């Protein structure tokens, strides 16, 4: 019978903003645990789609919540918690890209080959089967600022206005980035599109 009361119980659950207020003013560990429970998987998905690396995505999720706790005083009570969370997570992704860029430059200077992030394991590919391999590969070839708007809009379901708040840019900038990202994705997806096998010739029945 317990499951019958779960929808009713969720009506009385504190909002993300209420939990963040408790964390901000009382360093409430229970409130923090609830936020992690609610948002760990979405943040991990974002990290995976931005970096293409499952293990790094797990690390980025942990770093995101550590940063949320450390910067709890910076949260504005009049804003959505999700906006604050996505901004922190994306900033960490951008830091990761800068580190990769520096490693690539050092490798080139030392005449050493640069190793890209490893491909996700078969288990991860199955887990993320809703995202076709061709789309995943194409996304990885987009510049990160285009990749971010596509992921937030089409995978996390944010509105353009919400994406603008996360990225701290005008909504018009988000629209132009989205249009450019989709224009760039089209030829990339065409490259990854599998060639359909030729259909065997059949002899018509007379």
PDB file of C-alpha atoms in Angstrom:
ATOM      1  CA  UNK A   1       0.000   0.000   0.000  1.00  0.00           C
ATOM      2  CA  UNK A   2       2.973   2.288   0.516  1.00  0.00           C
ATOM      3  CA  UNK A   3       3.344   2.960  -3.210  1.00  0.00           C
ATOM      4  CA  UNK A   4      -0.208   4.351  -3.303  1.00  0.00           C
ATOM      5  CA  UNK A   5       0.877   7.243  -1.098  1.00  0.00           C
ATOM      6  CA  UNK A   6       4.096   8.063  -2.965  1.00  0.00           C
ATOM      7  CA  UNK A   7       2.524  10.608  -5.405  1.00  0.00           C
ATOM      8  CA  UNK A   8       0.843  12.329  -2.437  1.00  0.00           C
ATOM      9  CA  UNK A   9       4.107  12.335  -0.519  1.00  0.00           C
ATOM     10  CA  UNK A  10       5.919  14.000  -3.433  1.00  0.00           C
ATOM     11  CA  UNK A  11       3.453  16.886  -3.236  1.00  0.00           C
ATOM     12  CA  UNK A  12       4.835  17.677   0.225  1.00  0.00           C
ATOM     13  CA  UNK A  13       8.500  17.187  -0.650  1.00  0.00           C
ATOM     14  CA  UNK A  14      10.507  20.417  -0.362  1.00  0.00           C
ATOM     15  CA  UNK A  15      11.401  22.101  -3.633  1.00  0.00           C
ATOM     16  CA  UNK A  16      14.992  22.323  -4.850  1.00  0.00           C
ATOM     17  CA  UNK A  17      15.003  25.980  -3.898  1.00  0.00           C
ATOM     18  CA  UNK A  18      13.813  25.208  -0.361  1.00  0.00           C
ATOM     19  CA  UNK A  19      16.483  22.548   0.030  1.00  0.00           C
ATOM     20  CA  UNK A  20      19.123  24.956  -1.227  1.00  0.00           C
ATOM     21  CA  UNK A  21      17.926  27.590   1.247  1.00  0.00           C
ATOM     22  CA  UNK A  22      18.355  25.063   4.065  1.00  0.00           C
ATOM     23  CA  UNK A  23      21.816  24.185   2.789  1.00  0.00           C
ATOM     24  CA  UNK A  24      22.757  27.830   2.424  1.00  0.00           C
ATOM     25  CA  UNK A  25      21.616  28.921   5.865  1.00  0.00           C
ATOM     26  CA  UNK A  26      22.230  25.811   7.940  1.00  0.00           C
ATOM     27  CA  UNK A  27      24.663  23.611   5.996  1.00  0.00           C
ATOM     28  CA  UNK A  28      21.920  20.982   6.281  1.00  0.00           C
ATOM     29  CA  UNK A  29      23.465  17.613   5.224  1.00  0.00           C
ATOM     30  CA  UNK A  30      20.036  16.017   4.731  1.00  0.00           C
ATOM     31  CA  UNK A  31      19.025  18.783   2.319  1.00  0.00           C
ATOM     32  CA  UNK A  32      22.270  18.349   0.418  1.00  0.00           C
ATOM     33  CA  UNK A  33      21.735  14.579   0.173  1.00  0.00           C
ATOM     34  CA  UNK A  34      18.280  15.150  -1.308  1.00  0.00           C
ATOM     35  CA  UNK A  35      19.639  17.517  -3.938  1.00  0.00           C
ATOM     36  CA  UNK A  36      22.352  15.019  -4.897  1.00  0.00           C
ATOM     37  CA  UNK A  37      19.784  12.213  -5.118  1.00  0.00           C
ATOM     38  CA  UNK A  38      17.525  14.273  -7.398  1.00  0.00           C
ATOM     39  CA  UNK A  39      20.186  15.696  -9.701  1.00  0.00           C
ATOM     40  CA  UNK A  40      23.154  13.324  -9.792  1.00  0.00           C
ATOM     41  CA  UNK A  41      21.946  11.383 -12.831  1.00  0.00           C
ATOM     42  CA  UNK A  42      21.024  14.457 -14.960  1.00  0.00           C
ATOM     43  CA  UNK A  43      24.410  16.024 -14.176  1.00  0.00           C
ATOM     44  CA  UNK A  44      26.191  12.787 -15.036  1.00  0.00           C
ATOM     45  CA  UNK A  45      24.322  12.609 -18.361  1.00  0.00           C
ATOM     46  CA  UNK A  46      25.313  16.178 -19.152  1.00  0.00           C
ATOM     47  CA  UNK A  47      28.959  15.415 -18.390  1.00  0.00           C
ATOM     48  CA  UNK A  48      28.908  12.342 -20.605  1.00  0.00           C
ATOM     49  CA  UNK A  49      27.317  14.108 -23.541  1.00  0.00           C
ATOM     50  CA  UNK A  50      29.675  17.054 -23.237  1.00  0.00           C
ATOM     51  CA  UNK A  51      32.897  15.032 -22.843  1.00  0.00           C
ATOM     52  CA  UNK A  52      32.100  11.664 -24.437  1.00  0.00           C
ATOM     53  CA  UNK A  53      33.840  10.012 -21.479  1.00  0.00           C
ATOM     54  CA  UNK A  54      31.728   7.998 -19.028  1.00  0.00           C
ATOM     55  CA  UNK A  55      34.347   7.866 -16.260  1.00  0.00           C
ATOM     56  CA  UNK A  56      35.106  11.582 -16.533  1.00  0.00           C
ATOM     57  CA  UNK A  57      31.370  12.282 -16.389  1.00  0.00           C
ATOM     58  CA  UNK A  58      31.194  10.508 -13.011  1.00  0.00           C
ATOM     59  CA  UNK A  59      34.070  12.640 -11.744  1.00  0.00           C
ATOM     60  CA  UNK A  60      32.452  15.818 -13.066  1.00  0.00           C
ATOM     61  CA  UNK A  61      29.204  14.966 -11.279  1.00  0.00           C
ATOM     62  CA  UNK A  62      31.061  14.612  -7.983  1.00  0.00           C
ATOM     63  CA  UNK A  63      32.967  17.838  -8.615  1.00  0.00           C
ATOM     64  CA  UNK A  64      29.724  19.639  -9.448  1.00  0.00           C
ATOM     65  CA  UNK A  65      28.104  18.831  -6.120  1.00  0.00           C
ATOM     66  CA  UNK A  66      31.297  19.586  -4.231  1.00  0.00           C
ATOM     67  CA  UNK A  67      31.327  22.978  -5.948  1.00  0.00           C
ATOM     68  CA  UNK A  68      27.618  23.505  -5.176  1.00  0.00           C
ATOM     69  CA  UNK A  69      28.306  22.930  -1.481  1.00  0.00           C
ATOM     70  CA  UNK A  70      31.426  25.087  -1.472  1.00  0.00           C
ATOM     71  CA  UNK A  71      29.693  27.949  -3.297  1.00  0.00           C
ATOM     72  CA  UNK A  72      26.322  27.685  -1.553  1.00  0.00           C
ATOM     73  CA  UNK A  73      26.676  31.284  -0.342  1.00  0.00           C
ATOM     74  CA  UNK A  74      26.694  32.434  -3.995  1.00  0.00           C
ATOM     75  CA  UNK A  75      23.228  31.022  -4.685  1.00  0.00           C
ATOM     76  CA  UNK A  76      20.552  33.696  -5.133  1.00  0.00           C
ATOM     77  CA  UNK A  77      17.244  32.709  -3.494  1.00  0.00           C
ATOM     78  CA  UNK A  78      15.250  34.459  -6.245  1.00  0.00           C
ATOM     79  CA  UNK A  79      16.677  32.163  -8.957  1.00  0.00           C
ATOM     80  CA  UNK A  80      16.022  28.546  -9.881  1.00  0.00           C
ATOM     81  CA  UNK A  81      18.335  25.987  -8.330  1.00  0.00           C
ATOM     82  CA  UNK A  82      18.564  24.132 -11.648  1.00  0.00           C
ATOM     83  CA  UNK A  83      19.982  27.255 -13.331  1.00  0.00           C
ATOM     84  CA  UNK A  84      22.690  27.477 -10.666  1.00  0.00           C
ATOM     85  CA  UNK A  85      23.403  23.736 -10.972  1.00  0.00           C
ATOM     86  CA  UNK A  86      23.664  23.636 -14.784  1.00  0.00           C
ATOM     87  CA  UNK A  87      25.946  26.685 -14.755  1.00  0.00           C
ATOM     88  CA  UNK A  88      28.330  25.059 -12.282  1.00  0.00           C
ATOM     89  CA  UNK A  89      28.338  21.779 -14.209  1.00  0.00           C
ATOM     90  CA  UNK A  90      28.987  23.453 -17.573  1.00  0.00           C
ATOM     91  CA  UNK A  91      31.775  25.590 -16.129  1.00  0.00           C
ATOM     92  CA  UNK A  92      33.472  22.405 -14.942  1.00  0.00           C
ATOM     93  CA  UNK A  93      33.048  20.901 -18.413  1.00  0.00           C
ATOM     94  CA  UNK A  94      34.658  24.004 -19.923  1.00  0.00           C
ATOM     95  CA  UNK A  95      37.550  23.652 -17.445  1.00  0.00           C
ATOM     96  CA  UNK A  96      37.947  20.055 -18.621  1.00  0.00           C
ATOM     97  CA  UNK A  97      38.128  21.155 -22.270  1.00  0.00           C
ATOM     98  CA  UNK A  98      40.781  23.745 -21.419  1.00  0.00           C
ATOM     99  CA  UNK A  99      42.836  21.067 -19.643  1.00  0.00           C
ATOM    100  CA  UNK A 100      42.537  18.794 -22.668  1.00  0.00           C
ATOM    101  CA  UNK A 101      43.608  21.625 -24.946  1.00  0.00           C
ATOM    102  CA  UNK A 102      46.690  22.314 -22.809  1.00  0.00           C
ATOM    103  CA  UNK A 103      47.572  18.603 -22.767  1.00  0.00           C
ATOM    104  CA  UNK A 104      47.234  18.489 -26.550  1.00  0.00           C
ATOM    105  CA  UNK A 105      49.509  21.513 -26.937  1.00  0.00           C
ATOM    106  CA  UNK A 106      52.116  19.935 -24.637  1.00  0.00           C
ATOM    107  CA  UNK A 107      51.925  16.667 -26.535  1.00  0.00           C
ATOM    108  CA  UNK A 108      52.422  18.435 -29.841  1.00  0.00           C
ATOM    109  CA  UNK A 109      55.366  20.387 -28.428  1.00  0.00           C
ATOM    110  CA  UNK A 110      56.954  17.118 -27.275  1.00  0.00           C
ATOM    111  CA  UNK A 111      56.156  15.331 -30.545  1.00  0.00           C
ATOM    112  CA  UNK A 112      53.984  12.834 -28.662  1.00  0.00           C
ATOM    113  CA  UNK A 113      50.660  11.568 -29.976  1.00  0.00           C
ATOM    114  CA  UNK A 114      47.553  12.981 -28.323  1.00  0.00           C
ATOM    115  CA  UNK A 115      45.116  10.382 -27.082  1.00  0.00           C
ATOM    116  CA  UNK A 116      41.476  11.317 -27.303  1.00  0.00           C
ATOM    117  CA  UNK A 117      39.046  10.411 -24.527  1.00  0.00           C
ATOM    118  CA  UNK A 118      38.256   6.679 -24.598  1.00  0.00           C
ATOM    119  CA  UNK A 119      35.072   5.500 -26.203  1.00  0.00           C
ATOM    120  CA  UNK A 120      32.334   4.622 -23.713  1.00  0.00           C
ATOM    121  CA  UNK A 121      31.998   0.937 -22.896  1.00  0.00           C
ATOM    122  CA  UNK A 122      29.325  -1.258 -24.529  1.00  0.00           C
ATOM    123  CA  UNK A 123      27.366  -1.170 -21.262  1.00  0.00           C
ATOM    124  CA  UNK A 124      27.288   2.628 -21.349  1.00  0.00           C
ATOM    125  CA  UNK A 125      26.232   2.622 -24.997  1.00  0.00           C
ATOM    126  CA  UNK A 126      23.325   0.359 -24.106  1.00  0.00           C
ATOM    127  CA  UNK A 127      22.412   2.552 -21.128  1.00  0.00           C
ATOM    128  CA  UNK A 128      22.344   5.588 -23.401  1.00  0.00           C
ATOM    129  CA  UNK A 129      20.687   3.799 -26.311  1.00  0.00           C
ATOM    130  CA  UNK A 130      18.228   6.683 -26.765  1.00  0.00           C
ATOM    131  CA  UNK A 131      21.166   8.688 -28.118  1.00  0.00           C
ATOM    132  CA  UNK A 132      22.218   7.099 -31.403  1.00  0.00           C
ATOM    133  CA  UNK A 133      25.921   6.581 -31.949  1.00  0.00           C
ATOM    134  CA  UNK A 134      25.894   8.866 -34.965  1.00  0.00           C
ATOM    135  CA  UNK A 135      24.392  11.743 -32.968  1.00  0.00           C
ATOM    136  CA  UNK A 136      26.821  11.204 -30.104  1.00  0.00           C
ATOM    137  CA  UNK A 137      29.833  11.265 -32.396  1.00  0.00           C
ATOM    138  CA  UNK A 138      28.518  14.294 -34.254  1.00  0.00           C
ATOM    139  CA  UNK A 139      27.951  16.191 -31.003  1.00  0.00           C
ATOM    140  CA  UNK A 140      31.547  15.551 -29.969  1.00  0.00           C
ATOM    141  CA  UNK A 141      32.714  17.336 -33.131  1.00  0.00           C
ATOM    142  CA  UNK A 142      30.750  20.509 -32.365  1.00  0.00           C
ATOM    143  CA  UNK A 143      32.501  23.386 -30.583  1.00  0.00           C
ATOM    144  CA  UNK A 144      31.608  23.239 -26.908  1.00  0.00           C
ATOM    145  CA  UNK A 145      29.418  26.374 -26.871  1.00  0.00           C
ATOM    146  CA  UNK A 146      27.234  24.884 -29.631  1.00  0.00           C
ATOM    147  CA  UNK A 147      27.232  21.464 -27.989  1.00  0.00           C
ATOM    148  CA  UNK A 148      26.005  22.944 -24.703  1.00  0.00           C
ATOM    149  CA  UNK A 149      22.899  24.581 -26.171  1.00  0.00           C
ATOM    150  CA  UNK A 150      21.935  21.426 -28.088  1.00  0.00           C
ATOM    151  CA  UNK A 151      22.306  19.216 -25.011  1.00  0.00           C
ATOM    152  CA  UNK A 152      20.429  21.575 -22.694  1.00  0.00           C
ATOM    153  CA  UNK A 153      17.601  22.065 -25.198  1.00  0.00           C
ATOM    154  CA  UNK A 154      17.110  18.664 -26.780  1.00  0.00           C
ATOM    155  CA  UNK A 155      18.252  16.313 -24.016  1.00  0.00           C
ATOM    156  CA  UNK A 156      17.477  18.187 -20.794  1.00  0.00           C
ATOM    157  CA  UNK A 157      14.407  19.992 -22.131  1.00  0.00           C
ATOM    158  CA  UNK A 158      15.322  23.530 -21.081  1.00  0.00           C
ATOM    159  CA  UNK A 159      13.586  26.430 -22.770  1.00  0.00           C
ATOM    160  CA  UNK A 160      15.676  28.954 -24.676  1.00  0.00           C
ATOM    161  CA  UNK A 161      15.070  31.519 -21.926  1.00  0.00           C
ATOM    162  CA  UNK A 162      16.337  29.058 -19.295  1.00  0.00           C
ATOM    163  CA  UNK A 163      19.420  28.236 -21.359  1.00  0.00           C
ATOM    164  CA  UNK A 164      20.145  31.961 -21.633  1.00  0.00           C
ATOM    165  CA  UNK A 165      19.991  32.211 -17.828  1.00  0.00           C
ATOM    166  CA  UNK A 166      22.337  29.254 -17.400  1.00  0.00           C
ATOM    167  CA  UNK A 167      24.869  30.576 -19.910  1.00  0.00           C
ATOM    168  CA  UNK A 168      24.373  34.210 -18.844  1.00  0.00           C
ATOM    169  CA  UNK A 169      23.920  35.373 -22.430  1.00  0.00           C
ATOM    170  CA  UNK A 170      21.002  37.046 -24.242  1.00  0.00           C
ATOM    171  CA  UNK A 171      18.243  34.754 -25.480  1.00  0.00           C
ATOM    172  CA  UNK A 172      18.993  35.919 -29.019  1.00  0.00           C
ATOM    173  CA  UNK A 173      22.520  34.547 -28.660  1.00  0.00           C
ATOM    174  CA  UNK A 174      21.109  31.175 -27.638  1.00  0.00           C
ATOM    175  CA  UNK A 175      18.836  31.154 -30.699  1.00  0.00           C
ATOM    176  CA  UNK A 176      21.702  31.976 -33.052  1.00  0.00           C
ATOM    177  CA  UNK A 177      23.941  29.330 -31.449  1.00  0.00           C
ATOM    178  CA  UNK A 178      21.165  26.758 -31.757  1.00  0.00           C
ATOM    179  CA  UNK A 179      20.610  27.568 -35.422  1.00  0.00           C
ATOM    180  CA  UNK A 180      24.343  27.376 -36.152  1.00  0.00           C
ATOM    181  CA  UNK A 181      24.682  24.134 -34.170  1.00  0.00           C
ATOM    182  CA  UNK A 182      21.888  22.456 -36.128  1.00  0.00           C
ATOM    183  CA  UNK A 183      23.379  23.682 -39.420  1.00  0.00           C
ATOM    184  CA  UNK A 184      26.715  22.142 -38.438  1.00  0.00           C
ATOM    185  CA  UNK A 185      25.140  18.900 -37.235  1.00  0.00           C
ATOM    186  CA  UNK A 186      23.401  18.150 -40.521  1.00  0.00           C
ATOM    187  CA  UNK A 187      26.548  17.414 -42.586  1.00  0.00           C
ATOM    188  CA  UNK A 188      28.187  15.656 -39.623  1.00  0.00           C
ATOM    189  CA  UNK A 189      25.227  13.313 -39.256  1.00  0.00           C
ATOM    190  CA  UNK A 190      25.339  12.635 -42.981  1.00  0.00           C
ATOM    191  CA  UNK A 191      28.946  11.440 -42.569  1.00  0.00           C
ATOM    192  CA  UNK A 192      27.949   8.948 -39.884  1.00  0.00           C
ATOM    193  CA  UNK A 193      24.797   7.756 -41.629  1.00  0.00           C
ATOM    194  CA  UNK A 194      25.182   4.050 -42.341  1.00  0.00           C
ATOM    195  CA  UNK A 195      24.865   2.919 -45.917  1.00  0.00           C
ATOM    196  CA  UNK A 196      21.851   0.683 -46.342  1.00  0.00           C
ATOM    197  CA  UNK A 197      22.711  -2.738 -47.804  1.00  0.00           C
ATOM    198  CA  UNK A 198      21.598  -3.344 -51.344  1.00  0.00           C
ATOM    199  CA  UNK A 199      18.296  -5.149 -51.530  1.00  0.00           C
ATOM    200  CA  UNK A 200      18.497  -8.516 -53.273  1.00  0.00           C
ATOM    201  CA  UNK A 201      16.928  -8.665 -56.669  1.00  0.00           C
ATOM    202  CA  UNK A 202      13.765 -10.697 -56.805  1.00  0.00           C
ATOM    203  CA  UNK A 203      12.229 -12.410 -59.737  1.00  0.00           C
ATOM    204  CA  UNK A 204       8.655 -11.263 -60.259  1.00  0.00           C
ATOM    205  CA  UNK A 205       6.052 -13.935 -59.945  1.00  0.00           C
ATOM    206  CA  UNK A 206       4.099 -14.232 -63.186  1.00  0.00           C
TER     207      UNK A 206
END
